PDB file of C-alpha atoms in Angstrom:
ATOM      1  CA  MET B  50     -86.179 -21.528 -25.712  1.00  0.00           C
ATOM      2  CA  VAL B  51     -82.286 -20.158 -26.136  1.00  0.00           C
ATOM      3  CA  LEU B  52     -79.846 -22.974 -25.345  1.00  0.00           C
ATOM      4  CA  CYS B  53     -76.836 -20.935 -24.476  1.00  0.00           C
ATOM      5  CA  LYS B  54     -75.699 -17.174 -24.493  1.00  0.00           C
ATOM      6  CA  TYR B  55     -74.609 -16.903 -27.835  1.00  0.00           C
ATOM      7  CA  SER B  56     -78.128 -16.583 -29.344  1.00  0.00           C
ATOM      8  CA  ASP B  57     -77.420 -14.755 -32.208  1.00  0.00           C
ATOM      9  CA  TRP B  58     -75.916 -18.366 -33.576  1.00  0.00           C
ATOM     10  CA  THR B  59     -77.514 -20.295 -36.219  1.00  0.00           C
ATOM     11  CA  ARG B  60     -76.969 -24.003 -36.303  1.00  0.00           C
ATOM     12  CA  GLY B  61     -75.398 -23.889 -39.536  1.00  0.00           C
ATOM     13  CA  GLN B  62     -72.750 -21.661 -38.141  1.00  0.00           C
ATOM     14  CA  VAL B  63     -71.825 -23.915 -35.526  1.00  0.00           C
ATOM     15  CA  GLU B  64     -72.021 -26.714 -37.815  1.00  0.00           C
ATOM     16  CA  ALA B  65     -69.725 -24.815 -40.529  1.00  0.00           C
ATOM     17  CA  LEU B  66     -67.254 -23.823 -37.619  1.00  0.00           C
ATOM     18  CA  ILE B  67     -66.827 -27.616 -36.480  1.00  0.00           C
ATOM     19  CA  ASN B  68     -66.228 -28.823 -39.886  1.00  0.00           C
ATOM     20  CA  ILE B  69     -63.156 -25.658 -39.907  1.00  0.00           C
ATOM     21  CA  ILE B  70     -62.035 -26.827 -37.179  1.00  0.00           C
ATOM     22  CA  GLY B  71     -62.670 -31.120 -37.229  1.00  0.00           C
ATOM     23  CA  GLU B  72     -65.359 -32.850 -35.021  1.00  0.00           C
ATOM     24  CA  ASP B  73     -62.417 -34.920 -33.500  1.00  0.00           C
ATOM     25  CA  ARG B  74     -60.258 -31.757 -32.686  1.00  0.00           C
ATOM     26  CA  ALA B  75     -62.993 -29.834 -31.773  1.00  0.00           C
ATOM     27  CA  LYS B  76     -63.591 -32.417 -28.806  1.00  0.00           C
ATOM     28  CA  LYS B  77     -60.160 -32.289 -27.678  1.00  0.00           C
ATOM     29  CA  LEU B  78     -60.302 -28.619 -27.767  1.00  0.00           C
ATOM     30  CA  LEU B  79     -63.384 -28.979 -25.348  1.00  0.00           C
ATOM     31  CA  VAL B  80     -61.261 -31.097 -23.021  1.00  0.00           C
ATOM     32  CA  GLY B  81     -58.128 -29.457 -23.263  1.00  0.00           C
ATOM     33  CA  ASN B  82     -56.284 -31.998 -24.668  1.00  0.00           C
ATOM     34  CA  ILE B  83     -54.994 -29.681 -27.471  1.00  0.00           C
ATOM     35  CA  SER B  84     -54.814 -26.252 -28.007  1.00  0.00           C
ATOM     36  CA  VAL B  85     -55.093 -23.378 -30.954  1.00  0.00           C
ATOM     37  CA  GLU B  86     -53.248 -20.196 -31.632  1.00  0.00           C
ATOM     38  CA  PHE B  87     -55.158 -17.389 -34.207  1.00  0.00           C
ATOM     39  CA  LYS B  88     -53.555 -15.482 -36.622  1.00  0.00           C
ATOM     40  CA  GLU B  89     -54.500 -12.897 -39.026  1.00  0.00           C
ATOM     41  CA  ILE B  90     -55.080 -13.751 -42.660  1.00  0.00           C
ATOM     42  CA  ILE B  91     -53.156 -11.047 -44.623  1.00  0.00           C
ATOM     43  CA  GLN B  92     -54.681  -9.849 -48.190  1.00  0.00           C
ATOM     44  CA  PRO B  93     -52.062  -8.571 -49.978  1.00  0.00           C
ATOM     45  CA  PHE B  94     -52.524  -6.112 -52.394  1.00  0.00           C
ATOM     46  CA  PHE B  95     -49.809  -7.507 -54.948  1.00  0.00           C
ATOM     47  CA  ASP B  96     -49.795 -11.176 -56.509  1.00  0.00           C
ATOM     48  CA  LYS B  97     -46.414 -13.239 -56.526  1.00  0.00           C
ATOM     49  CA  HIS B  98     -45.395 -11.598 -59.810  1.00  0.00           C
ATOM     50  CA  GLY B  99     -45.516  -7.919 -57.762  1.00  0.00           C
ATOM     51  CA  ARG B 100     -48.919  -7.087 -60.039  1.00  0.00           C
ATOM     52  CA  ARG B 101     -51.913  -5.440 -58.275  1.00  0.00           C
ATOM     53  CA  ILE B 102     -54.562  -7.959 -57.761  1.00  0.00           C
ATOM     54  CA  PRO B 103     -57.907  -6.670 -59.334  1.00  0.00           C
ATOM     55  CA  LYS B 104     -60.463  -7.164 -56.347  1.00  0.00           C
ATOM     56  CA  GLY B 105     -63.932  -5.785 -56.362  1.00  0.00           C
ATOM     57  CA  LEU B 106     -63.422  -3.350 -59.385  1.00  0.00           C
ATOM     58  CA  SER B 107     -66.409  -1.814 -61.744  1.00  0.00           C
ATOM     59  CA  SER B 108     -63.562  -0.953 -64.381  1.00  0.00           C
ATOM     60  CA  ASN B 109     -62.549  -3.280 -66.747  1.00  0.00           C
ATOM     61  CA  VAL B 110     -59.260  -5.358 -66.445  1.00  0.00           C
ATOM     62  CA  CYS B 111     -57.578  -8.029 -68.632  1.00  0.00           C
ATOM     63  CA  ASP B 112     -54.957 -10.785 -67.815  1.00  0.00           C
ATOM     64  CA  ALA B 113     -50.942  -9.379 -68.432  1.00  0.00           C
ATOM     65  CA  ASP B 114     -49.140 -10.290 -71.527  1.00  0.00           C
ATOM     66  CA  LYS B 115     -46.112 -11.771 -70.421  1.00  0.00           C
ATOM     67  CA  SER B 116     -44.992 -11.037 -74.159  1.00  0.00           C
ATOM     68  CA  PHE B 117     -44.683  -7.394 -73.341  1.00  0.00           C
ATOM     69  CA  ARG B 118     -42.270  -6.989 -70.475  1.00  0.00           C
ATOM     70  CA  LEU B 119     -39.125  -5.198 -68.627  1.00  0.00           C
ATOM     71  CA  VAL B 120     -36.335  -6.253 -67.095  1.00  0.00           C
ATOM     72  CA  GLN B 121     -35.216  -5.048 -63.707  1.00  0.00           C
ATOM     73  CA  SER B 122     -31.945  -2.874 -63.397  1.00  0.00           C
ATOM     74  CA  LYS B 123     -29.252  -4.140 -60.861  1.00  0.00           C
ATOM     75  CA  LEU B 124     -28.703  -1.275 -58.371  1.00  0.00           C
ATOM     76  CA  LYS B 125     -25.635  -2.841 -56.565  1.00  0.00           C
ATOM     77  CA  GLN B 126     -23.062  -0.206 -56.708  1.00  0.00           C
ATOM     78  CA  THR B 127     -23.035   3.106 -55.914  1.00  0.00           C
ATOM     79  CA  ILE B 128     -21.736   4.103 -59.645  1.00  0.00           C
ATOM     80  CA  HIS B 129     -25.205   3.263 -61.230  1.00  0.00           C
ATOM     81  CA  TYR B 130     -27.203   5.907 -58.958  1.00  0.00           C
ATOM     82  CA  ALA B 131     -24.607   8.733 -59.952  1.00  0.00           C
ATOM     83  CA  ASP B 132     -24.826   7.735 -63.257  1.00  0.00           C
ATOM     84  CA  ARG B 133     -28.674   8.089 -63.207  1.00  0.00           C
ATOM     85  CA  ILE B 134     -28.464  11.154 -61.061  1.00  0.00           C
ATOM     86  CA  MET B 135     -25.979  12.975 -63.711  1.00  0.00           C
ATOM     87  CA  ARG B 136     -28.447  11.711 -66.666  1.00  0.00           C
ATOM     88  CA  LEU B 137     -31.344  13.392 -65.041  1.00  0.00           C
ATOM     89  CA  HIS B 138     -28.864  16.346 -64.781  1.00  0.00           C
ATOM     90  CA  ARG B 139     -27.727  16.543 -68.290  1.00  0.00           C
ATOM     91  CA  CYS B 140     -30.690  15.476 -69.936  1.00  0.00           C
ATOM     92  CA  LEU B 141     -33.338  18.230 -68.286  1.00  0.00           C
ATOM     93  CA  GLY B 142     -31.034  20.639 -67.692  1.00  0.00           C
ATOM     94  CA  VAL B 143     -31.374  21.017 -64.117  1.00  0.00           C
ATOM     95  CA  ASP B 144     -29.439  20.349 -60.929  1.00  0.00           C
ATOM     96  CA  THR B 145     -31.580  18.538 -58.135  1.00  0.00           C
ATOM     97  CA  GLY B 146     -28.736  19.270 -55.513  1.00  0.00           C
ATOM     98  CA  VAL B 147     -29.480  15.246 -54.608  1.00  0.00           C
ATOM     99  CA  THR B 148     -26.492  13.773 -53.866  1.00  0.00           C
ATOM    100  CA  VAL B 149     -25.346  10.148 -54.691  1.00  0.00           C
ATOM    101  CA  GLU B 150     -25.464   9.198 -51.142  1.00  0.00           C
ATOM    102  CA  GLN B 151     -28.790  10.509 -50.664  1.00  0.00           C
ATOM    103  CA  PHE B 152     -30.716   8.853 -53.446  1.00  0.00           C
ATOM    104  CA  LYS B 153     -28.909   5.451 -52.150  1.00  0.00           C
ATOM    105  CA  VAL B 154     -29.867   6.032 -48.540  1.00  0.00           C
ATOM    106  CA  GLU B 155     -33.591   6.956 -49.394  1.00  0.00           C
ATOM    107  CA  THR B 156     -34.208   4.444 -52.048  1.00  0.00           C
ATOM    108  CA  GLU B 157     -32.944   1.712 -49.581  1.00  0.00           C
ATOM    109  CA  ARG B 158     -35.216   3.428 -46.994  1.00  0.00           C
ATOM    110  CA  LEU B 159     -38.108   3.251 -48.959  1.00  0.00           C
ATOM    111  CA  LEU B 160     -37.587  -0.554 -50.241  1.00  0.00           C
ATOM    112  CA  ALA B 161     -37.237  -1.554 -46.596  1.00  0.00           C
ATOM    113  CA  LEU B 162     -40.702   0.139 -45.638  1.00  0.00           C
ATOM    114  CA  ILE B 163     -42.208  -1.822 -48.764  1.00  0.00           C
ATOM    115  CA  ARG B 164     -40.308  -4.753 -47.457  1.00  0.00           C
ATOM    116  CA  ASP B 165     -41.381  -4.523 -43.853  1.00  0.00           C
ATOM    117  CA  ASN B 166     -45.040  -4.583 -44.981  1.00  0.00           C
ATOM    118  CA  SER B 167     -46.784  -7.715 -45.721  1.00  0.00           C
ATOM    119  CA  LYS B 168     -49.376  -6.841 -47.818  1.00  0.00           C
ATOM    120  CA  ILE B 169     -47.426  -4.347 -50.210  1.00  0.00           C
ATOM    121  CA  VAL B 170     -44.223  -6.635 -50.281  1.00  0.00           C
ATOM    122  CA  ASN B 171     -44.453  -8.407 -53.362  1.00  0.00           C
ATOM    123  CA  ILE B 172     -44.696  -5.279 -55.434  1.00  0.00           C
ATOM    124  CA  THR B 173     -41.102  -5.586 -55.226  1.00  0.00           C
ATOM    125  CA  ASN B 174     -41.632  -8.755 -57.146  1.00  0.00           C
ATOM    126  CA  GLY B 175     -42.008  -6.579 -60.104  1.00  0.00           C
ATOM    127  CA  VAL B 176     -39.825  -4.128 -62.153  1.00  0.00           C
ATOM    128  CA  TRP B 177     -38.942  -0.881 -59.743  1.00  0.00           C
ATOM    129  CA  LEU B 178     -36.819   2.215 -60.513  1.00  0.00           C
ATOM    130  CA  PRO B 179     -36.071   4.801 -57.990  1.00  0.00           C
ATOM    131  CA  VAL B 180     -36.258   8.135 -59.560  1.00  0.00           C
ATOM    132  CA  ILE B 181     -35.414  11.811 -58.172  1.00  0.00           C
ATOM    133  CA  LEU B 182     -38.364  14.277 -59.101  1.00  0.00           C
ATOM    134  CA  PRO B 183     -36.675  17.849 -59.589  1.00  0.00           C
ATOM    135  CA  LYS B 184     -38.208  20.970 -57.850  1.00  0.00           C
ATOM    136  CA  PHE B 185     -41.147  22.534 -59.744  1.00  0.00           C
ATOM    137  CA  MET B 186     -40.385  25.848 -61.303  1.00  0.00           C
ATOM    138  CA  ASP B 187     -43.745  26.621 -63.204  1.00  0.00           C
ATOM    139  CA  TYR B 188     -46.890  24.248 -62.005  1.00  0.00           C
ATOM    140  CA  ASP B 189     -49.313  27.220 -63.145  1.00  0.00           C
ATOM    141  CA  ASP B 190     -49.275  25.680 -66.568  1.00  0.00           C
ATOM    142  CA  PHE B 191     -48.520  21.961 -66.466  1.00  0.00           C
ATOM    143  CA  GLY B 192     -48.486  21.455 -69.771  1.00  0.00           C
ATOM    144  CA  MET B 193     -45.544  23.730 -69.905  1.00  0.00           C
ATOM    145  CA  VAL B 194     -44.059  20.995 -67.195  1.00  0.00           C
ATOM    146  CA  LEU B 195     -44.547  18.179 -69.455  1.00  0.00           C
ATOM    147  CA  GLN B 196     -43.131  20.191 -72.269  1.00  0.00           C
ATOM    148  CA  LYS B 197     -40.230  20.500 -70.853  1.00  0.00           C
ATOM    149  CA  TYR B 198     -39.898  17.222 -69.638  1.00  0.00           C
ATOM    150  CA  LEU B 199     -40.574  15.875 -72.848  1.00  0.00           C
ATOM    151  CA  LYS B 200     -37.517  17.545 -74.220  1.00  0.00           C
ATOM    152  CA  GLY B 201     -35.441  16.007 -71.354  1.00  0.00           C
ATOM    153  CA  LEU B 202     -36.562  12.662 -72.356  1.00  0.00           C
ATOM    154  CA  GLU B 203     -35.965  13.150 -75.921  1.00  0.00           C
ATOM    155  CA  ASN B 204     -32.278  13.714 -75.234  1.00  0.00           C
ATOM    156  CA  SER B 205     -32.034  11.064 -72.964  1.00  0.00           C
ATOM    157  CA  TYR B 206     -33.790   8.747 -75.530  1.00  0.00           C
ATOM    158  CA  LYS B 207     -31.263   9.736 -78.202  1.00  0.00           C
ATOM    159  CA  GLU B 208     -28.559   9.317 -76.050  1.00  0.00           C
ATOM    160  CA  VAL B 209     -29.298   5.530 -75.703  1.00  0.00           C
ATOM    161  CA  PHE B 210     -31.123   5.150 -79.307  1.00  0.00           C
ATOM    162  CA  SER B 211     -29.174   7.815 -81.607  1.00  0.00           C
ATOM    163  CA  ASP B 212     -31.059   5.868 -85.019  1.00  0.00           C
ATOM    164  CA  ARG B 213     -34.156   5.870 -83.777  1.00  0.00           C
ATOM    165  CA  LYS B 214     -37.204   8.960 -83.740  1.00  0.00           C
ATOM    166  CA  PHE B 215     -38.460  10.994 -80.631  1.00  0.00           C
ATOM    167  CA  ASN B 216     -42.240  11.122 -82.165  1.00  0.00           C
ATOM    168  CA  CYS B 217     -44.132  13.278 -79.162  1.00  0.00           C
ATOM    169  CA  SER B 218     -45.342  16.729 -79.376  1.00  0.00           C
ATOM    170  CA  ASN B 219     -44.299  19.267 -78.041  1.00  0.00           C
ATOM    171  CA  ASP B 220     -46.881  21.653 -77.885  1.00  0.00           C
ATOM    172  CA  PHE B 221     -48.971  21.261 -74.405  1.00  0.00           C
ATOM    173  CA  ALA B 222     -49.307  24.486 -73.050  1.00  0.00           C
ATOM    174  CA  GLY B 223     -52.420  24.942 -71.419  1.00  0.00           C
ATOM    175  CA  ASN B 224     -53.924  21.781 -72.417  1.00  0.00           C
ATOM    176  CA  VAL B 225     -52.719  19.284 -69.475  1.00  0.00           C
ATOM    177  CA  SER B 226     -54.807  18.392 -66.321  1.00  0.00           C
ATOM    178  CA  ILE B 227     -54.167  16.518 -63.457  1.00  0.00           C
ATOM    179  CA  VAL B 228     -56.953  13.816 -62.493  1.00  0.00           C
ATOM    180  CA  ASN B 229     -58.188  14.190 -58.827  1.00  0.00           C
ATOM    181  CA  GLY B 230     -57.956  11.699 -55.962  1.00  0.00           C
ATOM    182  CA  ILE B 231     -55.068   9.658 -56.912  1.00  0.00           C
ATOM    183  CA  GLY B 232     -52.113  11.340 -55.155  1.00  0.00           C
ATOM    184  CA  GLN B 233     -50.614  13.495 -58.162  1.00  0.00           C
ATOM    185  CA  HIS B 234     -51.476  16.778 -56.392  1.00  0.00           C
ATOM    186  CA  LYS B 235     -49.915  15.372 -53.012  1.00  0.00           C
ATOM    187  CA  LEU B 236     -46.671  14.927 -55.358  1.00  0.00           C
ATOM    188  CA  ILE B 237     -46.924  17.781 -56.742  1.00  0.00           C
ATOM    189  CA  LYS B 238     -47.172  19.778 -53.428  1.00  0.00           C
ATOM    190  CA  ARG B 239     -43.709  18.148 -52.143  1.00  0.00           C
ATOM    191  CA  MET B 240     -41.982  19.044 -55.369  1.00  0.00           C
ATOM    192  CA  ASN B 241     -43.034  22.347 -55.090  1.00  0.00           C
ATOM    193  CA  GLN B 242     -41.175  22.431 -51.324  1.00  0.00           C
ATOM    194  CA  GLY B 243     -38.021  20.350 -53.412  1.00  0.00           C
ATOM    195  CA  PRO B 244     -36.665  17.102 -54.932  1.00  0.00           C
ATOM    196  CA  VAL B 245     -38.524  14.131 -53.923  1.00  0.00           C
ATOM    197  CA  ILE B 246     -37.389  10.956 -53.896  1.00  0.00           C
ATOM    198  CA  GLY B 247     -39.711   7.800 -54.920  1.00  0.00           C
ATOM    199  CA  ILE B 248     -39.708   3.967 -55.830  1.00  0.00           C
ATOM    200  CA  TYR B 249     -41.748   3.749 -59.760  1.00  0.00           C
ATOM    201  CA  PHE B 250     -43.053   0.293 -60.305  1.00  0.00           C
ATOM    202  CA  PRO B 251     -43.833   0.514 -64.460  1.00  0.00           C
ATOM    203  CA  ASN B 252     -45.520  -2.645 -64.692  1.00  0.00           C
ATOM    204  CA  ALA B 253     -47.692  -3.267 -61.753  1.00  0.00           C
ATOM    205  CA  LEU B 254     -50.986  -2.574 -63.282  1.00  0.00           C
ATOM    206  CA  GLN B 255     -50.467  -4.092 -66.339  1.00  0.00           C
ATOM    207  CA  GLY B 256     -53.882  -5.132 -68.175  1.00  0.00           C
ATOM    208  CA  PHE B 257     -55.558  -2.413 -65.824  1.00  0.00           C
ATOM    209  CA  SER B 258     -57.605   0.013 -67.626  1.00  0.00           C
ATOM    210  CA  ILE B 259     -56.782   3.860 -66.729  1.00  0.00           C
ATOM    211  CA  ASN B 260     -60.542   3.797 -65.267  1.00  0.00           C
ATOM    212  CA  ALA B 261     -59.443   0.766 -62.973  1.00  0.00           C
ATOM    213  CA  SER B 262     -55.977   2.426 -62.573  1.00  0.00           C
ATOM    214  CA  CYS B 263     -57.682   5.374 -60.930  1.00  0.00           C
ATOM    215  CA  GLU B 264     -60.421   3.184 -59.065  1.00  0.00           C
ATOM    216  CA  GLN B 265     -57.874   0.756 -57.455  1.00  0.00           C
ATOM    217  CA  MET B 266     -56.510   4.194 -55.643  1.00  0.00           C
ATOM    218  CA  LEU B 267     -59.121   4.083 -53.433  1.00  0.00           C
ATOM    219  CA  THR B 268     -57.856   0.944 -51.445  1.00  0.00           C
ATOM    220  CA  LEU B 269     -54.523   1.103 -51.953  1.00  0.00           C
ATOM    221  CA  PRO B 270     -52.132   2.794 -49.067  1.00  0.00           C
ATOM    222  CA  ILE B 271     -51.904   6.395 -49.082  1.00  0.00           C
ATOM    223  CA  GLU B 272     -48.141   5.819 -49.726  1.00  0.00           C
ATOM    224  CA  PHE B 273     -48.936   5.039 -53.077  1.00  0.00           C
ATOM    225  CA  ILE B 274     -49.388   7.670 -56.302  1.00  0.00           C
ATOM    226  CA  LEU B 275     -50.841   6.715 -59.627  1.00  0.00           C
ATOM    227  CA  SER B 276     -48.316   7.917 -61.932  1.00  0.00           C
ATOM    228  CA  GLY B 277     -48.025  10.575 -64.376  1.00  0.00           C
ATOM    229  CA  ILE B 278     -45.451  13.223 -64.915  1.00  0.00           C
ATOM    230  CA  ASP B 279     -43.178  10.770 -62.658  1.00  0.00           C
ATOM    231  CA  ILE B 280     -42.995   8.578 -65.531  1.00  0.00           C
ATOM    232  CA  VAL B 281     -41.463  11.212 -68.268  1.00  0.00           C
ATOM    233  CA  ILE B 282     -39.067  11.428 -65.192  1.00  0.00           C
ATOM    234  CA  ALA B 283     -38.207   7.965 -65.256  1.00  0.00           C
ATOM    235  CA  GLY B 284     -38.159   7.696 -69.067  1.00  0.00           C
ATOM    236  CA  ILE B 285     -35.399   9.929 -68.481  1.00  0.00           C
ATOM    237  CA  MET B 286     -33.365   8.255 -65.906  1.00  0.00           C
ATOM    238  CA  TRP B 287     -34.087   5.017 -67.224  1.00  0.00           C
ATOM    239  CA  PRO B 288     -34.735   4.831 -70.846  1.00  0.00           C
ATOM    240  CA  GLU B 289     -32.454   1.380 -71.936  1.00  0.00           C
ATOM    241  CA  TYR B 290     -35.056  -0.203 -69.388  1.00  0.00           C
ATOM    242  CA  LEU B 291     -38.433   1.224 -69.896  1.00  0.00           C
ATOM    243  CA  LEU B 292     -37.951   2.165 -73.526  1.00  0.00           C
ATOM    244  CA  LYS B 293     -36.005  -0.335 -75.168  1.00  0.00           C
ATOM    245  CA  ASN B 294     -38.568  -1.855 -78.103  1.00  0.00           C
ATOM    246  CA  TRP B 295     -41.687  -3.110 -79.348  1.00  0.00           C
ATOM    247  CA  HIS B 296     -41.684  -5.601 -76.461  1.00  0.00           C
ATOM    248  CA  SER B 297     -41.442  -2.802 -73.712  1.00  0.00           C
ATOM    249  CA  ILE B 298     -44.927  -2.352 -72.117  1.00  0.00           C
ATOM    250  CA  GLY B 299     -46.575   0.770 -72.915  1.00  0.00           C
ATOM    251  CA  LEU B 300     -46.715   3.364 -70.184  1.00  0.00           C
ATOM    252  CA  ASP B 301     -49.942   4.777 -69.536  1.00  0.00           C
ATOM    253  CA  LEU B 302     -49.624   8.268 -67.919  1.00  0.00           C
ATOM    254  CA  SER B 303     -53.141   7.530 -66.276  1.00  0.00           C
ATOM    255  CA  ALA B 304     -52.945  10.689 -63.821  1.00  0.00           C
ATOM    256  CA  LEU B 305     -53.055  13.027 -66.374  1.00  0.00           C
ATOM    257  CA  ARG B 306     -55.644  14.548 -68.745  1.00  0.00           C
ATOM    258  CA  VAL B 307     -55.676  16.374 -71.847  1.00  0.00           C
ATOM    259  CA  ARG B 308     -57.440  19.345 -70.859  1.00  0.00           C
ATOM    260  CA  PHE B 309     -61.382  19.760 -71.309  1.00  0.00           C
ATOM    261  CA  SER B 310     -61.452  16.314 -73.147  1.00  0.00           C
ATOM    262  CA  ILE B 311     -61.680  12.743 -71.765  1.00  0.00           C
ATOM    263  CA  GLU B 312     -58.285  11.767 -73.716  1.00  0.00           C
ATOM    264  CA  SER B 313     -55.267  10.440 -71.553  1.00  0.00           C
ATOM    265  CA  PHE B 314     -51.553   9.969 -72.554  1.00  0.00           C
ATOM    266  CA  PHE B 315     -49.451   7.074 -73.115  1.00  0.00           C
ATOM    267  CA  LEU B 316     -45.871   6.054 -74.288  1.00  0.00           C
ATOM    268  CA  LYS B 317     -45.144   3.209 -76.528  1.00  0.00           C
ATOM    269  CA  VAL B 318     -41.958   2.518 -78.435  1.00  0.00           C
ATOM    270  CA  TYR B 319     -42.897   1.379 -82.006  1.00  0.00           C
ATOM    271  CA  GLY B 320     -40.715   0.328 -84.884  1.00  0.00           C
ATOM    272  CA  ASP B 321     -39.359   3.428 -85.479  1.00  0.00           C
ATOM    273  CA  GLY B 322     -38.987   4.678 -82.085  1.00  0.00           C
ATOM    274  CA  LEU B 323     -41.141   6.424 -79.305  1.00  0.00           C
ATOM    275  CA  ASN B 324     -44.118   7.794 -79.658  1.00  0.00           C
ATOM    276  CA  LEU B 325     -46.475   9.766 -77.410  1.00  0.00           C
ATOM    277  CA  SER B 326     -50.311   9.723 -77.934  1.00  0.00           C
ATOM    278  CA  VAL B 327     -53.236  10.044 -76.508  1.00  0.00           C
ATOM    279  CA  THR B 328     -56.432   7.625 -76.257  1.00  0.00           C
ATOM    280  CA  SER B 329     -60.018   8.253 -75.048  1.00  0.00           C
ATOM    281  CA  ASN B 330     -60.520   4.640 -74.366  1.00  0.00           C
ATOM    282  CA  LEU B 331     -60.102   5.070 -70.825  1.00  0.00           C
ATOM    283  CA  ASP B 332     -62.537   1.758 -69.668  1.00  0.00           C
ATOM    284  CA  ARG B 333     -60.716  -0.556 -72.346  1.00  0.00           C
ATOM    285  CA  ALA B 334     -58.210  -2.990 -71.211  1.00  0.00           C
ATOM    286  CA  TYR B 335     -54.993  -3.627 -73.160  1.00  0.00           C
ATOM    287  CA  ASN B 336     -52.939  -6.308 -72.226  1.00  0.00           C
ATOM    288  CA  GLY B 337     -49.394  -5.270 -73.022  1.00  0.00           C
ATOM    289  CA  TYR B 338     -49.899  -1.492 -71.288  1.00  0.00           C
ATOM    290  CA  SER B 339     -49.700  -0.957 -67.992  1.00  0.00           C
ATOM    291  CA  SER B 340     -50.068   1.890 -65.199  1.00  0.00           C
ATOM    292  CA  GLY B 341     -47.559   3.296 -62.783  1.00  0.00           C
ATOM    293  CA  LEU B 342     -47.368   3.326 -59.043  1.00  0.00           C
ATOM    294  CA  LEU B 343     -44.993   5.624 -57.567  1.00  0.00           C
ATOM    295  CA  PHE B 344     -44.097   5.023 -53.488  1.00  0.00           C
ATOM    296  CA  LEU B 345     -43.301   7.788 -51.666  1.00  0.00           C
ATOM    297  CA  GLY B 346     -43.149   6.125 -47.896  1.00  0.00           C
TER     298      GLY B 346
END
C-alpha cells in the first residue's frame, strides 16, 4: 500500500533526511515554527593554495613538494607591465603592438573574471603571471616556432643570469606536435589573428603526471588551456620568477609532444643553468614538477 505520493522514497532515505535536519527541527519545520533556506554547494576546481583538486582521475597524481615553489610578482605599478613588454620585444625580436595600458587593462579584466567565479577563484591563491602571446608567423612547422621562442628565452635568461648555461637544443624543425583536446589549438587559432593576452598559472598542476594534466582538462571551464608554447613566452617575460634556481618547480610543456613519439618536453633549472629535456614517463607524477594552465577568458 502506498502511504504517500512520494512512493519512490525509501524508508532509509526519509530517515537520512530527518537525521540531516535533526528530528526536533524537522518537527518545528512541519508546524511552521521555523523556516529553512537552501543554497547550492559550490564544488571548487582549485584548493586554497591554488592547486587543481585531483578528482576522478585515472592517471597518476602525487602531493606537491612545497620545497619546490615560485614567488608571486607584485604588479602594482604600470612600469612593471612596461618592463615585461620591453623584455619580450627585445629578447624575442618582435613588436606585438600591445601597449602598456592594453596589457594592464586586459590583465585586470581577466583577473576580475576569475575572481567573480566561485568555482575557479582559488587559482589566484597560487602564482599567476600575465603574458602576451605574439601573433604567429609560421604555424606550418611548430618546431620552427619553438626554436624561435627558445632563442628568445635564451636571450632573456642570459640577461638575468649571465653566469649560467642555457642547455636547450634548437633543432626542432619538423619535430614538434600539439596534443589534441586540451585547448592549445584554440590558442594557436587566436594567435594567428593577432597577439593574445592571458594569465599563466605555472604551479596549478604541481604533482600531476602529464597524462593527468591532460585528463583533468575534460572538466575544467573552456576558458582554460593546458600550457605548452606559452610556457616559453612566460619564461622570456618572467625568468627571475619562473627559472630562478633549483628550488623553482620544473615546468612541463604538457601540450607539446616530440612528433611521432610519446615523449613530452619540460624545462628545469639545475646547478649550472636551464635545461630543456624530454621525457617518456607521461604517467609518472613528480612532486616538484607542474604543468601550467593559461586563462584566456
